[in-house]
Tab-separated table of C-alpha atoms in Angstrom:
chain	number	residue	atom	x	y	z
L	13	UNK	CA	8.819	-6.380	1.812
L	14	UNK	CA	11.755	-4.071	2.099
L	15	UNK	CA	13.286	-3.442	5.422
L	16	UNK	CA	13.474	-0.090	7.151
L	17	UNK	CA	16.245	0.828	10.030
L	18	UNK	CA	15.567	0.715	13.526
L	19	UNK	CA	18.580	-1.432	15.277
L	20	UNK	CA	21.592	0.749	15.970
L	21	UNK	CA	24.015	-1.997	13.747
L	22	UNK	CA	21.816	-0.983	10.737
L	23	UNK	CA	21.035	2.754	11.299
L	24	UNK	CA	24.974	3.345	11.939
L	25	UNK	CA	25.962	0.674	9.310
L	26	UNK	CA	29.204	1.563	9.853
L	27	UNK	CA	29.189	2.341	13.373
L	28	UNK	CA	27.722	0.310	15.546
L	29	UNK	CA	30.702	0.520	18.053
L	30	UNK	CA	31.889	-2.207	20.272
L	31	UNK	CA	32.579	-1.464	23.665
L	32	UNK	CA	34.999	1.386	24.672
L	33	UNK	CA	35.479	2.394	20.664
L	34	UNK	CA	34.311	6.231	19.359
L	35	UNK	CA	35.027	7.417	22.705
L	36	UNK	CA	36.586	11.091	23.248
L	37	UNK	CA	39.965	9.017	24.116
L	38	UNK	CA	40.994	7.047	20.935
L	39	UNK	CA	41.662	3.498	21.902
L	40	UNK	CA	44.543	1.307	20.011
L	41	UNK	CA	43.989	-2.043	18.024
L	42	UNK	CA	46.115	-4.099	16.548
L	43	UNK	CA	45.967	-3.026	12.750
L	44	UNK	CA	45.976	0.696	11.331
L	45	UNK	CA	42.287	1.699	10.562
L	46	UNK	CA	41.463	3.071	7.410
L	47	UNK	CA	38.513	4.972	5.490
L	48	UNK	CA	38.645	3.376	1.966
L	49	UNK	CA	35.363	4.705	0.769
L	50	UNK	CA	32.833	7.278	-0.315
L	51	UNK	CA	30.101	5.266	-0.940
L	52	UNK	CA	27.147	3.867	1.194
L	53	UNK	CA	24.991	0.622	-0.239
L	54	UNK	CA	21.593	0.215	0.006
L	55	UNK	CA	20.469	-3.933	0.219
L	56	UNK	CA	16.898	-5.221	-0.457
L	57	UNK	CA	15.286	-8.083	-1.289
L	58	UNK	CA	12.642	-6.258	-4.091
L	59	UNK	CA	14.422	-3.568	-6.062
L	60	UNK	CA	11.049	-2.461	-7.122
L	61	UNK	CA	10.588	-0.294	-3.675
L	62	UNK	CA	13.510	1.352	-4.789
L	63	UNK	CA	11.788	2.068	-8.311
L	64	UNK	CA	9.215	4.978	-9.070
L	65	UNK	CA	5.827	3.790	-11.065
L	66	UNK	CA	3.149	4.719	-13.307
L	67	UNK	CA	0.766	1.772	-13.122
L	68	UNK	CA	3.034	-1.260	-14.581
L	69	UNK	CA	5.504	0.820	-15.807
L	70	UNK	CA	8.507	1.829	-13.576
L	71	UNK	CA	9.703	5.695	-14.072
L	72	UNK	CA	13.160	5.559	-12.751
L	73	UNK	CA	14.538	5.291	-9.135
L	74	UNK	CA	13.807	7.022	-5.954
L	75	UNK	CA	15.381	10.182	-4.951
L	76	UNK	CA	17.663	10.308	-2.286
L	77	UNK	CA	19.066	12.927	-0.607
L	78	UNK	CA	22.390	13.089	1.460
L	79	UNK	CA	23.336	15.269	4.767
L	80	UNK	CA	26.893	14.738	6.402
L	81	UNK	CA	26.793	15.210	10.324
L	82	UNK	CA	30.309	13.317	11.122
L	83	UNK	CA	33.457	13.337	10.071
L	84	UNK	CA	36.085	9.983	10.749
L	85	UNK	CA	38.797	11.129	12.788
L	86	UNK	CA	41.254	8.284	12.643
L	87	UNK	CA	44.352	7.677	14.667
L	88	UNK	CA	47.190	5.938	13.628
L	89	UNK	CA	50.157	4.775	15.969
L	90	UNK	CA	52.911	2.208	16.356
L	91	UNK	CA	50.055	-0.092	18.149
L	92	UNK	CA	47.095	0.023	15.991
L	93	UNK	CA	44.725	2.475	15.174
L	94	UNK	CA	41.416	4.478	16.296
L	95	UNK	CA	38.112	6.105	15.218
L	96	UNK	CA	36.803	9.014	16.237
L	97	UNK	CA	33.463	11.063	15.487
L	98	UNK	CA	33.336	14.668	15.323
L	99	UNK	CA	29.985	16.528	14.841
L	100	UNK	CA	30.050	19.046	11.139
L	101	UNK	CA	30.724	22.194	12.543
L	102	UNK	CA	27.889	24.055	10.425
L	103	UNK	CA	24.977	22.197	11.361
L	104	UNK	CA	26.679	21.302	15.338
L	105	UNK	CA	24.134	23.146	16.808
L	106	UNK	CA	21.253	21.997	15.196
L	107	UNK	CA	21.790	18.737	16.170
L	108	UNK	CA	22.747	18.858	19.430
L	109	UNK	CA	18.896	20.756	19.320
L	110	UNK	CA	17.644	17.527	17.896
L	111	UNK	CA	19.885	15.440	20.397
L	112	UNK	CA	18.695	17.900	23.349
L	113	UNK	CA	14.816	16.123	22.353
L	114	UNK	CA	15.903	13.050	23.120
L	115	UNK	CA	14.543	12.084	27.119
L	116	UNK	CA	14.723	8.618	29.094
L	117	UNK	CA	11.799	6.881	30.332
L	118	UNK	CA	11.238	9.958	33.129
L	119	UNK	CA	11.321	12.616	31.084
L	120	UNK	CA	15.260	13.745	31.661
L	121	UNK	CA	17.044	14.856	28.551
L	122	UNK	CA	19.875	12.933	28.121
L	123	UNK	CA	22.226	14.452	25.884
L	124	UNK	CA	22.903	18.637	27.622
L	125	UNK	CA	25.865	20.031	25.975
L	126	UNK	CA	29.241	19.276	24.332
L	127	UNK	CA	31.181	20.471	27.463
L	128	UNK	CA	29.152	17.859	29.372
L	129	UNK	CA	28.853	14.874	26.931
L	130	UNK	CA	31.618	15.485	24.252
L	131	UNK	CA	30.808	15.495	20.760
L	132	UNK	CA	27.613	14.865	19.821
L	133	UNK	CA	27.625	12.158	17.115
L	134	UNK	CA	30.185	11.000	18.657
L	135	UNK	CA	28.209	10.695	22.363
L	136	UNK	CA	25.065	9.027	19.949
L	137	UNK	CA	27.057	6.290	18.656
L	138	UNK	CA	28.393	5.634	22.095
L	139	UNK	CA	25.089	4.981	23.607
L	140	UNK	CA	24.526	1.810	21.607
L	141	UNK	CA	20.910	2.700	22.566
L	142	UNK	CA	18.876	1.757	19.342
L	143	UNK	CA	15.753	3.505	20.470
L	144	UNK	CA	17.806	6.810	20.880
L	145	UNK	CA	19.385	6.258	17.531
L	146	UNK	CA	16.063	5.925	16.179
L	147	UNK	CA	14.720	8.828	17.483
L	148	UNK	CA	17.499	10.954	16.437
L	149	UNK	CA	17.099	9.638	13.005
L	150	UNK	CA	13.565	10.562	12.710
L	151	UNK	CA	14.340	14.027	13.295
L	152	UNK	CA	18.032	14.800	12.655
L	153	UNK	CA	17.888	18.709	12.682
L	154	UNK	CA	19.824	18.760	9.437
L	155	UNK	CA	18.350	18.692	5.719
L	156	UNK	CA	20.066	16.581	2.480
L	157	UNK	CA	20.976	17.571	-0.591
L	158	UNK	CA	19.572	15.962	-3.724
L	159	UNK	CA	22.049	12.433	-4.976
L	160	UNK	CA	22.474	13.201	-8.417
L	161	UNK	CA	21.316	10.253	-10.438
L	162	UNK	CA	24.886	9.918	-11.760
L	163	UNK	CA	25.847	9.199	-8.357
L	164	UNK	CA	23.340	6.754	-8.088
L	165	UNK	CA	23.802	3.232	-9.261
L	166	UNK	CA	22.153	-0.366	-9.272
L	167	UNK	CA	23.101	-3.701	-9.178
L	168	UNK	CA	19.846	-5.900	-10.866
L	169	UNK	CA	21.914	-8.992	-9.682
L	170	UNK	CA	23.111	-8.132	-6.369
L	171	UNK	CA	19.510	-6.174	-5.568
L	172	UNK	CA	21.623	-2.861	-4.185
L	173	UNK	CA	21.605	0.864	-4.729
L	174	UNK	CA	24.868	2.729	-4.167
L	175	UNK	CA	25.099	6.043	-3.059
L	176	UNK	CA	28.391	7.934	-3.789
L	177	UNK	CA	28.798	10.955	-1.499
L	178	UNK	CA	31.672	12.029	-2.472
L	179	UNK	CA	33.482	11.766	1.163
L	180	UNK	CA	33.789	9.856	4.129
L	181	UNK	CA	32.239	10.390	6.679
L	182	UNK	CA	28.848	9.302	8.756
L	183	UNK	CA	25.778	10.557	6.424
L	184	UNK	CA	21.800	11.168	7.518
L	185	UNK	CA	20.331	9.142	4.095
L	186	UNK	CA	16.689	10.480	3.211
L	187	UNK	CA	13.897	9.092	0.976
L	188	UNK	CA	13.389	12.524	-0.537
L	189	UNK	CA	10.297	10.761	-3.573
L	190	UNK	CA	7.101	12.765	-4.599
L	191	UNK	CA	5.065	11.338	-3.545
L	192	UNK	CA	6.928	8.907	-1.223
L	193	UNK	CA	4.398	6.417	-1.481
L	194	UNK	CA	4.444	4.510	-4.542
L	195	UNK	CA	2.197	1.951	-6.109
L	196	UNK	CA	3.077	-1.072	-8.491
L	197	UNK	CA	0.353	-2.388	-10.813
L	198	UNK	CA	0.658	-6.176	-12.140
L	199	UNK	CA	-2.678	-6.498	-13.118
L	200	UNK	CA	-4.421	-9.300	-10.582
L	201	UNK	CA	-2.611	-6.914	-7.709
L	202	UNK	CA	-1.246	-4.198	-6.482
L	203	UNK	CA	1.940	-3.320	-4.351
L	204	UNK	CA	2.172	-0.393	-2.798
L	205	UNK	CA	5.739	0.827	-1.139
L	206	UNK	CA	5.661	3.643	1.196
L	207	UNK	CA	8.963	4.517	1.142
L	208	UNK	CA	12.123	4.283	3.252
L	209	UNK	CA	12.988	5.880	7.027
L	210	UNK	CA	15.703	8.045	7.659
L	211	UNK	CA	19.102	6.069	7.928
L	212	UNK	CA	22.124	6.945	9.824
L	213	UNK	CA	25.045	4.928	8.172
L	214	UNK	CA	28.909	5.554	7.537
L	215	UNK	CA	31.163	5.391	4.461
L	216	UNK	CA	33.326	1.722	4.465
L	217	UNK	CA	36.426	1.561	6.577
L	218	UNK	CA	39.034	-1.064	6.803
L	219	UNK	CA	41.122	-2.652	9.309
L	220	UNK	CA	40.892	-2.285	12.816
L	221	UNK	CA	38.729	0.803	13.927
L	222	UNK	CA	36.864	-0.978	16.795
L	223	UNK	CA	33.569	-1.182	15.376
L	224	UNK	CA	31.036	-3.940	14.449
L	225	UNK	CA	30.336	-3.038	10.819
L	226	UNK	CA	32.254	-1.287	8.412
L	227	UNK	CA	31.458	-2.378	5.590
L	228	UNK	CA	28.999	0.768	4.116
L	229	UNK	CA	26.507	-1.754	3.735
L	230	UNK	CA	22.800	-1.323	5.134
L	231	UNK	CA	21.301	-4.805	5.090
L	232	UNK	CA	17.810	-3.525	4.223
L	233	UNK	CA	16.317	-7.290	3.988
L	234	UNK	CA	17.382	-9.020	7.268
L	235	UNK	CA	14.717	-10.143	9.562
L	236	UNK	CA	16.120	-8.692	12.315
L	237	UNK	CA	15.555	-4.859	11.260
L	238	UNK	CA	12.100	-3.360	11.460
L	239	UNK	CA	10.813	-3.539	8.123
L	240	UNK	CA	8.660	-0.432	5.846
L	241	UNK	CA	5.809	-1.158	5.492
L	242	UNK	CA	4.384	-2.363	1.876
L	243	UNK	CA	1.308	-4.044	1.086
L	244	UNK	CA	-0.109	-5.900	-1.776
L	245	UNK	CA	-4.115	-5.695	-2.697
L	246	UNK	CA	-5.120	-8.407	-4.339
L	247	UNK	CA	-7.902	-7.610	-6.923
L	248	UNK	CA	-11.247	-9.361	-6.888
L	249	UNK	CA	-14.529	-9.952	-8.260
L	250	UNK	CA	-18.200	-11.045	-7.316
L	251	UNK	CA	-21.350	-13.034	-8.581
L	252	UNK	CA	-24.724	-13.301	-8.546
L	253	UNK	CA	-27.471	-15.227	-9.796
L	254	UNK	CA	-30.178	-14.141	-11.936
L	255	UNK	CA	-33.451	-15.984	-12.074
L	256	UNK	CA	-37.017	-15.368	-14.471
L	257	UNK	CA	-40.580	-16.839	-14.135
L	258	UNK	CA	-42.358	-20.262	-14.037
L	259	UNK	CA	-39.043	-22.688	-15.588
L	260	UNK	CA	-36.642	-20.404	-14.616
L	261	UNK	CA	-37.086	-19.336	-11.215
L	262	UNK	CA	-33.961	-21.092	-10.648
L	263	UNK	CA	-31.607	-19.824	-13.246
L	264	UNK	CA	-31.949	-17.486	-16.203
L	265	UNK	CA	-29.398	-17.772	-19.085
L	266	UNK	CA	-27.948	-15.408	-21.839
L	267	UNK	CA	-28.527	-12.145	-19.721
L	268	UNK	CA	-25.935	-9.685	-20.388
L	269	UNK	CA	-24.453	-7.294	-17.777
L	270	UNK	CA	-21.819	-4.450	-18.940
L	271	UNK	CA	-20.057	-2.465	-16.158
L	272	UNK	CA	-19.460	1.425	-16.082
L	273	UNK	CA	-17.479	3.667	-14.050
L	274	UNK	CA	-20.774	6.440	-14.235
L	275	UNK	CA	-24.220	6.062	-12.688
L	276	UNK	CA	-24.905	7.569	-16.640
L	277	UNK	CA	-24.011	4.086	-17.947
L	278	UNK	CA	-21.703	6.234	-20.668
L	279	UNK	CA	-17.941	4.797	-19.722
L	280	UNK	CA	-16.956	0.612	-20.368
L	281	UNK	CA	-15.227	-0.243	-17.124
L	282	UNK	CA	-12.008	-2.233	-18.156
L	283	UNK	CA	-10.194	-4.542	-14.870
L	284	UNK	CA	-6.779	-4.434	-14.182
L	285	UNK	CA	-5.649	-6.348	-17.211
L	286	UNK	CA	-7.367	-4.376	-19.443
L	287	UNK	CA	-10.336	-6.578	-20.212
L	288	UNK	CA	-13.609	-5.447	-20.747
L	289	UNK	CA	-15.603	-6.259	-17.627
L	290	UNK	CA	-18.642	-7.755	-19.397
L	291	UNK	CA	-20.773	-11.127	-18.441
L	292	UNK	CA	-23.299	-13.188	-19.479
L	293	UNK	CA	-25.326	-15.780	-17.660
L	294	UNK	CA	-25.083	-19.194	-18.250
L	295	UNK	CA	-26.257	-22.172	-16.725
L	296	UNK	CA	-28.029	-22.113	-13.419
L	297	UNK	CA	-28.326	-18.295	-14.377
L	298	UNK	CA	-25.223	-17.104	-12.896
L	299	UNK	CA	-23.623	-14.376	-13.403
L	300	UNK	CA	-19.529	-14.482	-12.807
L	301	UNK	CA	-17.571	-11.515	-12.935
L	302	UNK	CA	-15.231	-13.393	-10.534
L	303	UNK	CA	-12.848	-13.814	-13.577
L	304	UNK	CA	-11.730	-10.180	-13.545
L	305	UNK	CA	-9.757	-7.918	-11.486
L	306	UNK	CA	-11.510	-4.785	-9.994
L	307	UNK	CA	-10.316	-2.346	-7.439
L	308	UNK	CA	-11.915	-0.991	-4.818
L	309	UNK	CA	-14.695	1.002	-5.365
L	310	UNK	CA	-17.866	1.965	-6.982
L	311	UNK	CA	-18.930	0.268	-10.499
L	312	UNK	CA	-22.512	0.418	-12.371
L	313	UNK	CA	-24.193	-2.553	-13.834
L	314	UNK	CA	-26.645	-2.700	-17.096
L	315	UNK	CA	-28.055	-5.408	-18.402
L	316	UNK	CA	-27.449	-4.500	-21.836
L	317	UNK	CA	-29.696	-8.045	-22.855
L	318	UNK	CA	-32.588	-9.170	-21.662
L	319	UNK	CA	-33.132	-12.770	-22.618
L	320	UNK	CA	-35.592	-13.723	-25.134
L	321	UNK	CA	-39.259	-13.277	-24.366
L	322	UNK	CA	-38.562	-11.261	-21.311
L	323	UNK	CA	-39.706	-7.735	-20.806
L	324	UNK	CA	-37.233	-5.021	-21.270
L	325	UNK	CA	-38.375	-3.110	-18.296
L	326	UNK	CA	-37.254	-5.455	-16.698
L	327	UNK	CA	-33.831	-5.112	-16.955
L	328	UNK	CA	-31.263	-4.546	-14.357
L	329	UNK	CA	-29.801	-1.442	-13.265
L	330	UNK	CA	-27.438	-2.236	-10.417
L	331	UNK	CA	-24.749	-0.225	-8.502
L	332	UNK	CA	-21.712	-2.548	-7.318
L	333	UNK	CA	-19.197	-1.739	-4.299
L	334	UNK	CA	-16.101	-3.521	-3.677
L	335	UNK	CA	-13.904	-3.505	-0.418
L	336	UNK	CA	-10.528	-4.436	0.720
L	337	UNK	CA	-11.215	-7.085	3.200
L	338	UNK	CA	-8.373	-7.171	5.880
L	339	UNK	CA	-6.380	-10.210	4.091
L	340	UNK	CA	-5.778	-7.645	1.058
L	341	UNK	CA	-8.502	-9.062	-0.805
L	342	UNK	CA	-10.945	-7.039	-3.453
L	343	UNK	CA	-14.521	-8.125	-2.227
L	344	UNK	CA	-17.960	-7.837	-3.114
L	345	UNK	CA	-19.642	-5.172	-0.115
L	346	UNK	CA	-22.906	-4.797	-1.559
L	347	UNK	CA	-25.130	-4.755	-4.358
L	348	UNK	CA	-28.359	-2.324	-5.000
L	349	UNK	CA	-31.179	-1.895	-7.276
L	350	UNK	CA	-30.758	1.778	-8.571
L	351	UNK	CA	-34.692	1.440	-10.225
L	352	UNK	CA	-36.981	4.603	-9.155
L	353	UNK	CA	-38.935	3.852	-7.680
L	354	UNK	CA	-37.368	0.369	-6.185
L	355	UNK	CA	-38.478	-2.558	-8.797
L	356	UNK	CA	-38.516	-5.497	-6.376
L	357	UNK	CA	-36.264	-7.507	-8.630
L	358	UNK	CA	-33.396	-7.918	-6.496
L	359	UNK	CA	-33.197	-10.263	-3.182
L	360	UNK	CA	-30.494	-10.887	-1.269
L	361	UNK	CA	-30.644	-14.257	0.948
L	362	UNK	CA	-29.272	-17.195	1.842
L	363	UNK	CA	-28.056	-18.101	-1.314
L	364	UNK	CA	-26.225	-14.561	-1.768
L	365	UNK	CA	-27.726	-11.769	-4.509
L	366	UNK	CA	-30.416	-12.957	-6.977
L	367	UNK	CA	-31.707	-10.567	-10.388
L	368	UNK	CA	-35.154	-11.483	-11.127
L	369	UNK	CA	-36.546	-10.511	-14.469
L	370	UNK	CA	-40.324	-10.970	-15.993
L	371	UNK	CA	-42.140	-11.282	-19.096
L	372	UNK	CA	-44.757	-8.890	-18.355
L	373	UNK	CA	-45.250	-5.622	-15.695
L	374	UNK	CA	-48.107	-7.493	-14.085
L	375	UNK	CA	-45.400	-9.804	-12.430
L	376	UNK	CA	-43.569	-6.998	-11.141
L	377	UNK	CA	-43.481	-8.618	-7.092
L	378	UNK	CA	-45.312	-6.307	-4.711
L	379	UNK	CA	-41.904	-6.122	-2.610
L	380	UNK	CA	-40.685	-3.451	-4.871
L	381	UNK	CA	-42.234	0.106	-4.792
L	382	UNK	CA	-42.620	0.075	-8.599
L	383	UNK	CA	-45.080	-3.127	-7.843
L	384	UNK	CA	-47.081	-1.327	-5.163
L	385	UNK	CA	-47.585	1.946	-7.054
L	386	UNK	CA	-48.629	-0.352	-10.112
L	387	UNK	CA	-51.036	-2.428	-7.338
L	388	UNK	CA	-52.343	0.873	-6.162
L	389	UNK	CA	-53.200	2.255	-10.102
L	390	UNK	CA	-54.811	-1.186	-10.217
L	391	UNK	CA	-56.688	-0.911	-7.011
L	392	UNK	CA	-58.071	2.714	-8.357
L	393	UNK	CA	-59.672	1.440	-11.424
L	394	UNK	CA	-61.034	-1.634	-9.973
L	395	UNK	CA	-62.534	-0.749	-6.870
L	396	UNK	CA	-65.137	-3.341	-7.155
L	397	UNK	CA	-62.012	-6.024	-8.153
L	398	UNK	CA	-60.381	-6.367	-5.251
L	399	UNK	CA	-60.456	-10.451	-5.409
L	400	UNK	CA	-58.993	-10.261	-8.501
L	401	UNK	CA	-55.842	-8.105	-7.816
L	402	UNK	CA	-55.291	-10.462	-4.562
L	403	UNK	CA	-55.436	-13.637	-6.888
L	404	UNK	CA	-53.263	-11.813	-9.878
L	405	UNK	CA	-50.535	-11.145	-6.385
L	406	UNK	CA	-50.797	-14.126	-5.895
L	407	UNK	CA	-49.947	-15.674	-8.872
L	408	UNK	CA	-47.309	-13.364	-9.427
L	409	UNK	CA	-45.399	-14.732	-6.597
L	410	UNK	CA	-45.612	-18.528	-7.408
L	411	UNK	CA	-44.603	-17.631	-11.271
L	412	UNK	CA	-41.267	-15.364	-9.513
L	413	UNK	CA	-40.515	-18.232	-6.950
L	414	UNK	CA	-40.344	-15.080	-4.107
C-alpha cells in the first residue's frame, strides 16, 4: 500500500524544524542556506495509486492540485544562514481561521492571533506537534489550483511523481481525482486505492537552514508514516454437488450449469478474465465453478443439460450470492432454489449444497412445495388410495437418498 502523511517530518517534508529554527528571530548556522528548487517529489512503493483506471487499463495519472501558504524567508550573514516562514498574505486570514480550529486536549484554542503567536505557518511548523499539523492539513482554509500535466512527471524506475510549482515556497498538495477512489482490475483481484491526504511539504533547500529535511522529498512508503488505505479483493468461486436417483444418489455427471447476470436467464456471465462461467459435472457429480473469478454479488444458474434419461423438469434454476469475507476473499453466501412453487431438489447439509434431479415427477421429494401440491392432486383422485401414495413417498425417498 501507499503511504499517506501524518508525522510532522513527512507532512512538512521540508520543514520539520529542529529545535529553535523557523522562529520569529532567525538563528545563524554555519553555512549560507539556500532555496534551490521549485519542485516537490512524491515517493511510493506502487505507482499504480498514483495512476487513474478503467478496469485493467490505466487512464493517465491523478490530478493534483497546488496551494502556496508560505513563503522562505532566508537570511544570510557573515555566520551562517536562517529560515524563516511567512504566511501568503491573500489567503493569511483564512488560515489563521483554520489554525484558530485547532484546540488542546481541554478544549483551548491554541493558535489566537498573529500579534500573539507570530506568523502563522510559521507558529505551525514551530509546534513540532504532528497531531496539530495533521489537523491543519485536513482542513487548510485555502483551495489549489489544478498541476498541469506538463508539470507533472514520473520516474517508472525511481517510483516518484514530481510536482513543479513553479516557486519556492511551503505548498498545501491535494489529491484533487474524480472520483478519488480508484479501482485496479487484474483479473483474479482487485485493488482499490482511495486516494491520497492532504500534504503540507516545502520546495528543496540546501545548506544550513536548521531543519531536518530539505530535500522536497515526501517519503510516501516508509513504515513509519500512516499509510492510505488500499485494499485488494481477491475473487472467488463456489461448488456444489449434484446427485440423481437409485446409482446416483451420490454423484450425477455431465449436468451442465450456465451463469447469468438476469433472473431472465438472457445475459452469459463472463469472470474476471473474461471466461465464460460455465460447468459441467463430473465425477462424484460435482459441480466446480471454483476455477473462475466472480465478484461480489448476485449471479443466476441454469442447468442448460440435464443428463441423459433424466426429466427436464427437473432441471435447476438456482440464484447464487457471493460475499467478501473479511480476509478480502470472494465467497459463496448462499445458494436458493428459484422453482415456484419450491421443487424440493436442493438440500443444504453437512456435506455443503446438493442439486438433486429425477427421471420422473412422481419422485419429486415431498420436502418441496411442488411435491406436496403434486401429493395433494394425488390424494384428490385417489381418495380410497391412500396406502398407495404413502408407499409411492416412500419409495421416492429411498430412490433420492433424502
Amino acid at each position: 500500500m501507499v503511504a499517506g502523511l501524518a508525522a510532522a517530518a513527512t507532512l512538512f517534508a521540508t520543514m520539520a524544524v529542529t529545535n529553535g529554527a523557523m522562529a520569529d528571530e532567525p538563528s545563524t548556522a554555519s553555512s549560507t542556506c539556500a532555496a534551490t528548487g521549485t519542485t516537490i517529489t512524491l515517493q511510493g512503493s506502487d505507482l499504480d495509486a498514483f495512476r487513474t483506471w478503467n478496469g485493467k487499463t490505466s487512464t493517465g495519472l491523478r490530478t493534483f492540485s497546488a496551494a502556496k501558504v508560505a513563503d522562505y524567508k532566508i537570511a544570510n550573514g557573515t555566520t551562517g544562514g536562517s529560515l524563516h516562514l511567512q504566511t501568503v498574505a491573500a489567503d493569511k486570514d483564512a488560515i489563521i481561521n483554520a489554525l484558530s480550529d485547532i484546540k488542546d486536549n481541554a478544549g483551548n484554542k491554541l493558535y489566537d492571533s498573529e500579534d500573539n503567536q507570530g506568523d502563522p505557518m510559521n507558529w505551525l511548523a514551530n509546534t513540532q506537534n504532528d497531531t496539530f499539523i495533521r489537523n491543519y492539513a485536513d482542513d487548510p482554509g485555502v483551495t489549489g489550483t489544478t498541476v498541469s500535466t506538463n508539470d507533472v512527471t514520473v520516474d517508472e524506475t525511481a517510483k516518484t511523481v514530481t510536482i513543479d510549482v513553479k516557486e519556492p515556497g511551503l505548498y498545501m498538495i491535494f489529491d484533487s481525482t474524480d472520483p478519488k477512489t480508484q479501482t485496479k482490475d487484474t483479473g483474479d483481484t482487485t485493488v482499490q486505492y482511495d486516494g491520497f491526504k492532504n500534504m503540507l511539504v516545502g520546495t528543496p533547500l540546501s545548506g544550513d537552514c536548521q531543519v531536518s529535511n530539505g530535500t522536497g522529498i515526501v517519503d510516501l512508503s516508509s513504515t513509519s508514516n500512516a499509510k492510505t488505505s488500499s485494499s485488494t479483493t481477491v475473487r472467488g468461486g463456489f461448488k456444489f454437488t449434484k446427485v440423481g436417483v437409485k446409482d446416483d444418489r451420490t454423484g450425477l455427471a455431465g449436468a451442465e450449469f450456465t451463469m447469468y447476470s438476469d433472473d431472465q436467464f438472457t445475459t452469459q456471465v463472463e469472470d474476471g478474465n473474461g471466461t465464460p462461467v460455465v460447468a459441467t459435472s463430473g465425477k462424484g457429480g460435482v459441480v466446480d465453478f471454483t476455477g473462475f473469478k466472480l465478484d461480489a454479488g448476485t449471479y443466476y444458474l441454469k442447468e442448460t443439460k440435464v443428463p441423459d434419461t433424466y426429466w427436464a423438469g427437473s432441471a435447476g434454476k438456482l440464484k447464487i450470492t457471493m460475499s467478501k469475507n473479511e480476509q478480502g476473499q470472494i465467497v459463496l453466501s448462499k445458494i436458493e432454489d428459484m422453482s415456484v412453487p419450491t421443487s424440493g431438489l436442493l438440500t443444504n447439509g453437512q456435506n455443503g449444497y446438493v442439486y438433486h434431479n429425477v427421471k420422473s415427477i412422481t419422485q419429486l421429494p415431498l420436502t418441496g412445495a411442488m411435491g406436496m401440491a403434486i401429493l395433494g392432486l394425488v390424494a384428490v383422485l385417489c381418495i380410497g388410495g391412500a396406502t398407495i401414495v404413502v408407499m409411492r413417498a416412500r419409495k421416492t425417498k429411498r430412490e433420492l437418498g433424502i
